[in-house]
Structures are given as C-alpha cells and as structure tokens.
GROMACS .gro file of C-alpha atoms in nm:
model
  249
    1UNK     CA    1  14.565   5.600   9.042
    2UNK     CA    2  14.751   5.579   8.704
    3UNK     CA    3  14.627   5.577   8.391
    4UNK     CA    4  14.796   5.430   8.087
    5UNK     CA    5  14.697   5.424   7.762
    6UNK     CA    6  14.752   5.147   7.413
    7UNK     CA    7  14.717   5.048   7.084
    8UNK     CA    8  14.602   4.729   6.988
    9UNK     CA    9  14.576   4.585   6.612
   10UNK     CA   10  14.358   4.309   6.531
   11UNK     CA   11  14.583   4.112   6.263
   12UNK     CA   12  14.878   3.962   6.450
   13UNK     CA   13  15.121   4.089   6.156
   14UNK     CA   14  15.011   4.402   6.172
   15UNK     CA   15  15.008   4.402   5.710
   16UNK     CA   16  14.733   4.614   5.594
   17UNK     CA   17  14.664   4.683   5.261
   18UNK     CA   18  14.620   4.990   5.053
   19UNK     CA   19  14.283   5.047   4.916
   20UNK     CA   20  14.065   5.173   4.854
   21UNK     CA   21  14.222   5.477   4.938
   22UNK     CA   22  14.580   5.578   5.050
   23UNK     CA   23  14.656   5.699   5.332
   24UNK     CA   24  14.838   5.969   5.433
   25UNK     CA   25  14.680   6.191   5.736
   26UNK     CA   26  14.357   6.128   5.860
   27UNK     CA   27  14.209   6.226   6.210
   28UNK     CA   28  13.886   6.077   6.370
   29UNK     CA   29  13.725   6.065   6.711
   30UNK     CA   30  13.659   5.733   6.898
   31UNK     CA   31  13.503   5.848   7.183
   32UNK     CA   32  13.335   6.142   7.269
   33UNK     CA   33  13.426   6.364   7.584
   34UNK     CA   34  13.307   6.232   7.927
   35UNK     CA   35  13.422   6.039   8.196
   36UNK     CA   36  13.547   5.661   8.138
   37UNK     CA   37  13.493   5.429   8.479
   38UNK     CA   38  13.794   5.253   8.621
   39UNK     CA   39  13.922   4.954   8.482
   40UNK     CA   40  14.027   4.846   8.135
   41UNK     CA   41  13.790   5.014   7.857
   42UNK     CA   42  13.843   4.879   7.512
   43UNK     CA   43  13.769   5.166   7.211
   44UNK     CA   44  13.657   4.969   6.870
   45UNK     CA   45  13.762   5.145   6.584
   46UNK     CA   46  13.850   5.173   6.168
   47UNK     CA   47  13.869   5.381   5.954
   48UNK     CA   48  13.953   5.364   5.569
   49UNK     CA   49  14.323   5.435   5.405
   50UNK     CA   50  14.280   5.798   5.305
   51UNK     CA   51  14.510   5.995   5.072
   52UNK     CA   52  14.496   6.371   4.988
   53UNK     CA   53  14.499   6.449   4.615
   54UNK     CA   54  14.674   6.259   4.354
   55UNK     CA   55  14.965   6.137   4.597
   56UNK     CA   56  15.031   5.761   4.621
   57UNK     CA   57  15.042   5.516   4.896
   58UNK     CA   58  15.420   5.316   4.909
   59UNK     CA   59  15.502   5.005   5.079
   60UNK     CA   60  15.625   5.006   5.379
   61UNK     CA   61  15.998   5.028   5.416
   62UNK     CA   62  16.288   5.059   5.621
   63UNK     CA   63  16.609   5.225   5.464
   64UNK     CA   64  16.867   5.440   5.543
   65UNK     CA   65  16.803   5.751   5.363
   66UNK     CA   66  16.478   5.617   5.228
   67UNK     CA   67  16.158   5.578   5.524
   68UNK     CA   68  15.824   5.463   5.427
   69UNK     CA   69  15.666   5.448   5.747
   70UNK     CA   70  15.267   5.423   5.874
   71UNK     CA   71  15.178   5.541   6.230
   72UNK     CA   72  14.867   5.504   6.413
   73UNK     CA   73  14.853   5.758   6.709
   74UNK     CA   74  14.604   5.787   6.965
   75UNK     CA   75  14.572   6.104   7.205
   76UNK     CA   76  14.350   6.108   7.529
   77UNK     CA   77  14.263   6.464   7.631
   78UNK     CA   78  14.210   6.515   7.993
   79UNK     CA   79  14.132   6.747   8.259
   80UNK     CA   80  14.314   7.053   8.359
   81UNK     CA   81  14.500   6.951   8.619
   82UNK     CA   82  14.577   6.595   8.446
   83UNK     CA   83  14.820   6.548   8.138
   84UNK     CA   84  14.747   6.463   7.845
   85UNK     CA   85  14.792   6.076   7.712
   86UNK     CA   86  14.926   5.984   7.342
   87UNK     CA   87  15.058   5.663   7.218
   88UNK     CA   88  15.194   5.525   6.914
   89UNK     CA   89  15.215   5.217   6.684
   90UNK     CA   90  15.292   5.120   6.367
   91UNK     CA   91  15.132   4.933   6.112
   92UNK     CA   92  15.314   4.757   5.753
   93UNK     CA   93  15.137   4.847   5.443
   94UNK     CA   94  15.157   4.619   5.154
   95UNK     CA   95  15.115   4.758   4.780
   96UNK     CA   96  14.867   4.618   4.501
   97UNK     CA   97  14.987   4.345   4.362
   98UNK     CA   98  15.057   4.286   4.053
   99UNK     CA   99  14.805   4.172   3.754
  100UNK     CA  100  15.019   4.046   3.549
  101UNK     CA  101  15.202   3.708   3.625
  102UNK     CA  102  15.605   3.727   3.673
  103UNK     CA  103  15.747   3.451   3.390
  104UNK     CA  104  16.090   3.358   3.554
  105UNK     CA  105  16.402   3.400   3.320
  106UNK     CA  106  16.720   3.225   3.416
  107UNK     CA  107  17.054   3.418   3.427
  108UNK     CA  108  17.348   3.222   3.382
  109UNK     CA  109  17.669   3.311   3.477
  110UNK     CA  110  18.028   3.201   3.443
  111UNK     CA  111  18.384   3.393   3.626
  112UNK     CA  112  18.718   3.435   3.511
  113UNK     CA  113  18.962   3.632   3.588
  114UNK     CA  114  18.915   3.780   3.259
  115UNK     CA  115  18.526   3.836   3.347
  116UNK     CA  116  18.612   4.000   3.636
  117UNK     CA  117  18.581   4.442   3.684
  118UNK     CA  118  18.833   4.682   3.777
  119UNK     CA  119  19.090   4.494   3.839
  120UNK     CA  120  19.457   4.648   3.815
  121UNK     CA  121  19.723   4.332   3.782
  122UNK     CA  122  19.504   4.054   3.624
  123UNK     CA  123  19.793   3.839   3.528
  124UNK     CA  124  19.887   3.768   3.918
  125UNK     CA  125  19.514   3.642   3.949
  126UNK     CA  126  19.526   3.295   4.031
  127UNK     CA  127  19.308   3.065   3.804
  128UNK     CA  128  18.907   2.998   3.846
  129UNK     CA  129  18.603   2.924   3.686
  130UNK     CA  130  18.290   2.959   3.902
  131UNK     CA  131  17.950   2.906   3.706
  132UNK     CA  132  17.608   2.912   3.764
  133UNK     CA  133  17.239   3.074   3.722
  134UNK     CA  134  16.976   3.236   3.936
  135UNK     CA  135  16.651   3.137   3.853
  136UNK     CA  136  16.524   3.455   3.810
  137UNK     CA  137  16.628   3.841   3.887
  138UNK     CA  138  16.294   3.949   3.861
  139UNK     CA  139  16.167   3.810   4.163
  140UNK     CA  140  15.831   3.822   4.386
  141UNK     CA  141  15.927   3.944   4.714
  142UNK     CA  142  15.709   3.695   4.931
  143UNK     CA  143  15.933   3.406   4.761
  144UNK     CA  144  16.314   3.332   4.805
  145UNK     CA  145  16.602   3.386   4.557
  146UNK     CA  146  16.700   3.046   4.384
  147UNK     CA  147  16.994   2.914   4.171
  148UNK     CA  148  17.302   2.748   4.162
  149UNK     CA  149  17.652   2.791   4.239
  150UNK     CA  150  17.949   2.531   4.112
  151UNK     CA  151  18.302   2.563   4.136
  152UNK     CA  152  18.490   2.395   3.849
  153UNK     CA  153  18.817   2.528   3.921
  154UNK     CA  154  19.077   2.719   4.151
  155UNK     CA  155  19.423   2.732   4.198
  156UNK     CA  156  19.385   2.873   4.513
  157UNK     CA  157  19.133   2.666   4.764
  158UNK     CA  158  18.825   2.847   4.866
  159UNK     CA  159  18.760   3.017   5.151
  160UNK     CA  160  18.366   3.103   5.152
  161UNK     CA  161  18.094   3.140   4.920
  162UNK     CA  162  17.822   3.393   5.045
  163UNK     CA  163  17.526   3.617   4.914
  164UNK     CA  164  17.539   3.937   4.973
  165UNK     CA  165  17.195   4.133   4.928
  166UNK     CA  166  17.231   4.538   4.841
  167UNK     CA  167  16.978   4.833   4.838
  168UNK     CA  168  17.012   5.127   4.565
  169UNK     CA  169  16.851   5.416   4.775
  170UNK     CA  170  16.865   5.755   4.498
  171UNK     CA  171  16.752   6.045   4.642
  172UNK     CA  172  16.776   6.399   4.527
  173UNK     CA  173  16.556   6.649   4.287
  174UNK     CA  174  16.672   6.837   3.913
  175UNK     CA  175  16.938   6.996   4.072
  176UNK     CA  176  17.109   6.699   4.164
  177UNK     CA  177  17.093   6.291   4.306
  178UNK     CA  178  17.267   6.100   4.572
  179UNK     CA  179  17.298   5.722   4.501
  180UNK     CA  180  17.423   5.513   4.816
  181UNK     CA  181  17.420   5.133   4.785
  182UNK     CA  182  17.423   4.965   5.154
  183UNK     CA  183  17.402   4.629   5.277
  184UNK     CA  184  17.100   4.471   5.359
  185UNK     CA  185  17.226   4.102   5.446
  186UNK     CA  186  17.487   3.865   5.346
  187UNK     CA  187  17.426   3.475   5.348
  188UNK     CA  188  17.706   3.226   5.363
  189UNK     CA  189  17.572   2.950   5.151
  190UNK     CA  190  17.934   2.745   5.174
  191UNK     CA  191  18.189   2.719   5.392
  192UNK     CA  192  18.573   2.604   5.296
  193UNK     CA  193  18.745   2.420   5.017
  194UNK     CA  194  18.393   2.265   4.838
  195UNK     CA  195  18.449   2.023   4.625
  196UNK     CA  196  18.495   2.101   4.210
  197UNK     CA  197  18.171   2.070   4.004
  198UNK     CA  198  17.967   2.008   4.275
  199UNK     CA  199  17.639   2.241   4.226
  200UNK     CA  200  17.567   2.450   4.569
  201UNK     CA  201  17.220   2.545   4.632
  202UNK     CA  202  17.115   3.003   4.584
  203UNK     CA  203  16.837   3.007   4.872
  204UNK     CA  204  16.753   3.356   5.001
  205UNK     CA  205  16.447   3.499   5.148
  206UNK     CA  206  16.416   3.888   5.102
  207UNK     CA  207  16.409   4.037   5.488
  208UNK     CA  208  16.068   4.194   5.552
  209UNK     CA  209  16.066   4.585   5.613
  210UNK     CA  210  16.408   4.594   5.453
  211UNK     CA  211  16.317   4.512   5.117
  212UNK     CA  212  15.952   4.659   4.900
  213UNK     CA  213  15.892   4.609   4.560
  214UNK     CA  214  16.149   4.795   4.338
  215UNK     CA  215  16.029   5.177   4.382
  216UNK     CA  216  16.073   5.449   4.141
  217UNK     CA  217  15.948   5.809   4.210
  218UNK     CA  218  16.003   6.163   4.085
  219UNK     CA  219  16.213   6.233   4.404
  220UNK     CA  220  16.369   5.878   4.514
  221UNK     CA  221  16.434   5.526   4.397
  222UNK     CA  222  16.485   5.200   4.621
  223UNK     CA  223  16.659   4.944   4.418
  224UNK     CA  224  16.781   4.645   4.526
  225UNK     CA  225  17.156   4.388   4.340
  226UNK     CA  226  17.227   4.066   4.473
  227UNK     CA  227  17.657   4.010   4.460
  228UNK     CA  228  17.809   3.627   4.487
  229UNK     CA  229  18.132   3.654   4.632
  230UNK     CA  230  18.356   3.354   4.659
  231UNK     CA  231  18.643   3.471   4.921
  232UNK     CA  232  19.003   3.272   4.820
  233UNK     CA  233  19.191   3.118   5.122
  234UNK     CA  234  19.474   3.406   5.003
  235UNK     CA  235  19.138   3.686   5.082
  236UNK     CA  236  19.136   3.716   4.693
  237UNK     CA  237  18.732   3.875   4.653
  238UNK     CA  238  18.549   3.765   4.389
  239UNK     CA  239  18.220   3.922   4.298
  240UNK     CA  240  17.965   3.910   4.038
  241UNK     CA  241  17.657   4.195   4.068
  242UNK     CA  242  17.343   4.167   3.928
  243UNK     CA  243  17.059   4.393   3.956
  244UNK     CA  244  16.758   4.233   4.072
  245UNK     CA  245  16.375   4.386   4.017
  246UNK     CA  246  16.149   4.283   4.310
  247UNK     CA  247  15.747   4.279   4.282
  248UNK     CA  248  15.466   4.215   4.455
  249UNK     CA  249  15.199   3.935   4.300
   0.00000   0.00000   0.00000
C-alpha cells in the first residue's frame, strides 16, 4: 500500500506575518513515534516565527539574484526497510507595517527632446511634448500606481504608450557591489496615434512576490523605478525613469 505524505495551510493565501518573532530555522515534533492506522490522518500544528540572534525577518520575495524565501518542511521517519517521507511548501511572509501614514506627493513631468538622456544627434529628434504626473512615487505596495499621461504634441504619430516596472537588485560586500536592474512587467496603457491633450489614465498594481517593500541591508538592496515609454511609429524610444520607494502600511 502507498503512503504519501502533505502540507496543508489553513489561510487560503498562504500570508503570514512576522511577529512576534522571526523566523529563520526552527524544528519541532508533531507526532511522536508509533504506528499511524490506515487512512487519511490529519497532524494539527503551529508554532511561533522564531529568529536566532539579532537577525531580521524580510518579506517575502522573488528576484533574480535576490531570494527571500519561507519553507515549511515536514519529514516522516519510518521503518528500516521503508523510506523515509519529506515534503515541502511554502508560505509568503509579510513585514510590519508601517506606523507612520504615507502623505502622497505628486511628481509632474513634462518631455522634450531637450529633456531627454544620452542622446547622441538631438537635432534629428522629431518634435514632442508628453506631460504628466504620478500621484505618488512613494507608494504602498497593496495599492496601484496612479497618474496621468497626455500627449500635446508629435511630429511623428505614436506608436504605444506603456509602463514598464524595474527592480534594482545590489548585491555584493566592502570589497565590491553588483547592481542589475531587470524587468519586472511592462503595461501598455495606449495603443496607436491617441489623440493630442487628451489625459490617459497611470493604473498599475505592483505583482505580488515580485515586488516587497523597498529593502536595504548591509549585504543587498531591492529597489524598484517605474519608466514611461512612448514608442514613435518611426521606433523612436522615449523614456522617462523615476525611482519609486514602495512600503508596507
């Protein structure tokens, strides 16, 4: 007869929350040896969020050279001539938020092709003015990312208008730091030749996993920019950056 073995959490999202301990490695029975009858046998079980000195508890997150990942792993020792059972599963941990209230501060913004970065042969730019705001670039991550886009002029028509979301993953100790910037996701929030000084709508909701509250350690930082690039119908990129700070509240 086989026997397999599970992991079941009782919250449907699987968020826990730190407190009041962190956890890093903790190890507890849940049943003691003997024999279990056939059938399904459910284990109860908790246990608190346990850390080991002064280190911290992070949110979870999923990055490319940055992991902040919680496990929950349960082993079933049998018999001799049986193997051994182990499963995992992973559970989301959300930080502490935040005592103090976030007071939203607009950013407005206006492009030119003098505005514009690095670029070589601005005289064969075609013409533009693209304005705007975001309603805030310090932003709670459990709400979206709000503003305005309006185009008041192009020579060339436009192509697309899109969002394009970027973690800042720094990693690296006193003897030196790698900085890689990678794409989390990109949002096309219009689609062809929109019509001059018409306001488009900024909605974006930060991706769970992907994104945690802006993080800044001794050894690593996760930092997250928002870019609006308006593509011309001639593929002429235009981008404006702008670093955003994300919390938890």
């Amino acid at each position: 007869m086989s026997v397999t073995l599970d992991i079941k959490l009782k919250r449907a999202n699987k968020v826990y929350h730190e407190g009041p301990i962190p956890l890093i490695s903790s190890s507890i029975e849940v049943a003691k040896a003997g024999k279990i009858p056939g059938g399904k046998t459910e284990i109860p079980f908790e246990f608190p969020l346990i850390s080991k000195g002064n280190k911290v508890l992070y949110e979870t997150y999923h990055g490319v050279f940055v992991n902040i990942q919680y496990t929950l792993r349960c082993d079933l020792k049998r018999p001799l001539l049986a193997k051994d059972l182990s499963r995992s599963c992973e559970f989301i941990v959300h930080s502490q938020p935040q005592k103090s209230k976030i007071v939203p501060t607009p950013v407005k913004f206006s492009i030119t092709p003098e505005t514009l970065q690095n670029v070589r042969e601005r005289s064969q730019l075609p013409r533009f003015l693209i304005r705007g705001h975001l309603d805030a670039t310090s932003c709670v991550i459990s709400q979206p990312l709000t503003g305005e886009v309006q185009v008041d002029k192009s020579d060339v028509p436009i192509k697309s208008i899109e969002l394009q979301l970027v973690r800042v993953e720094t990693c690296g100790c006193a003897e030196g730091y790698a900085r890689d910037a990678t794409e989390i996701q990109n949002i096309q929030i219009a689609e062809g030749d929109v019509g001059h000084g018409m306001p488009i709508p900024v909605h974006m909701v930060f991706p769970r996993l992907f994104t945690c509250p802006t993080l800044e350690t001794t050894n690593f930082k996760v930092e997250f920019e928002i870019n609006v690039v308006v593509i011309l119908q001639d593929d002429h990129l235009i981008t404006e950056n702008f670093p955003l700070k994300l919390c938890r509240v």
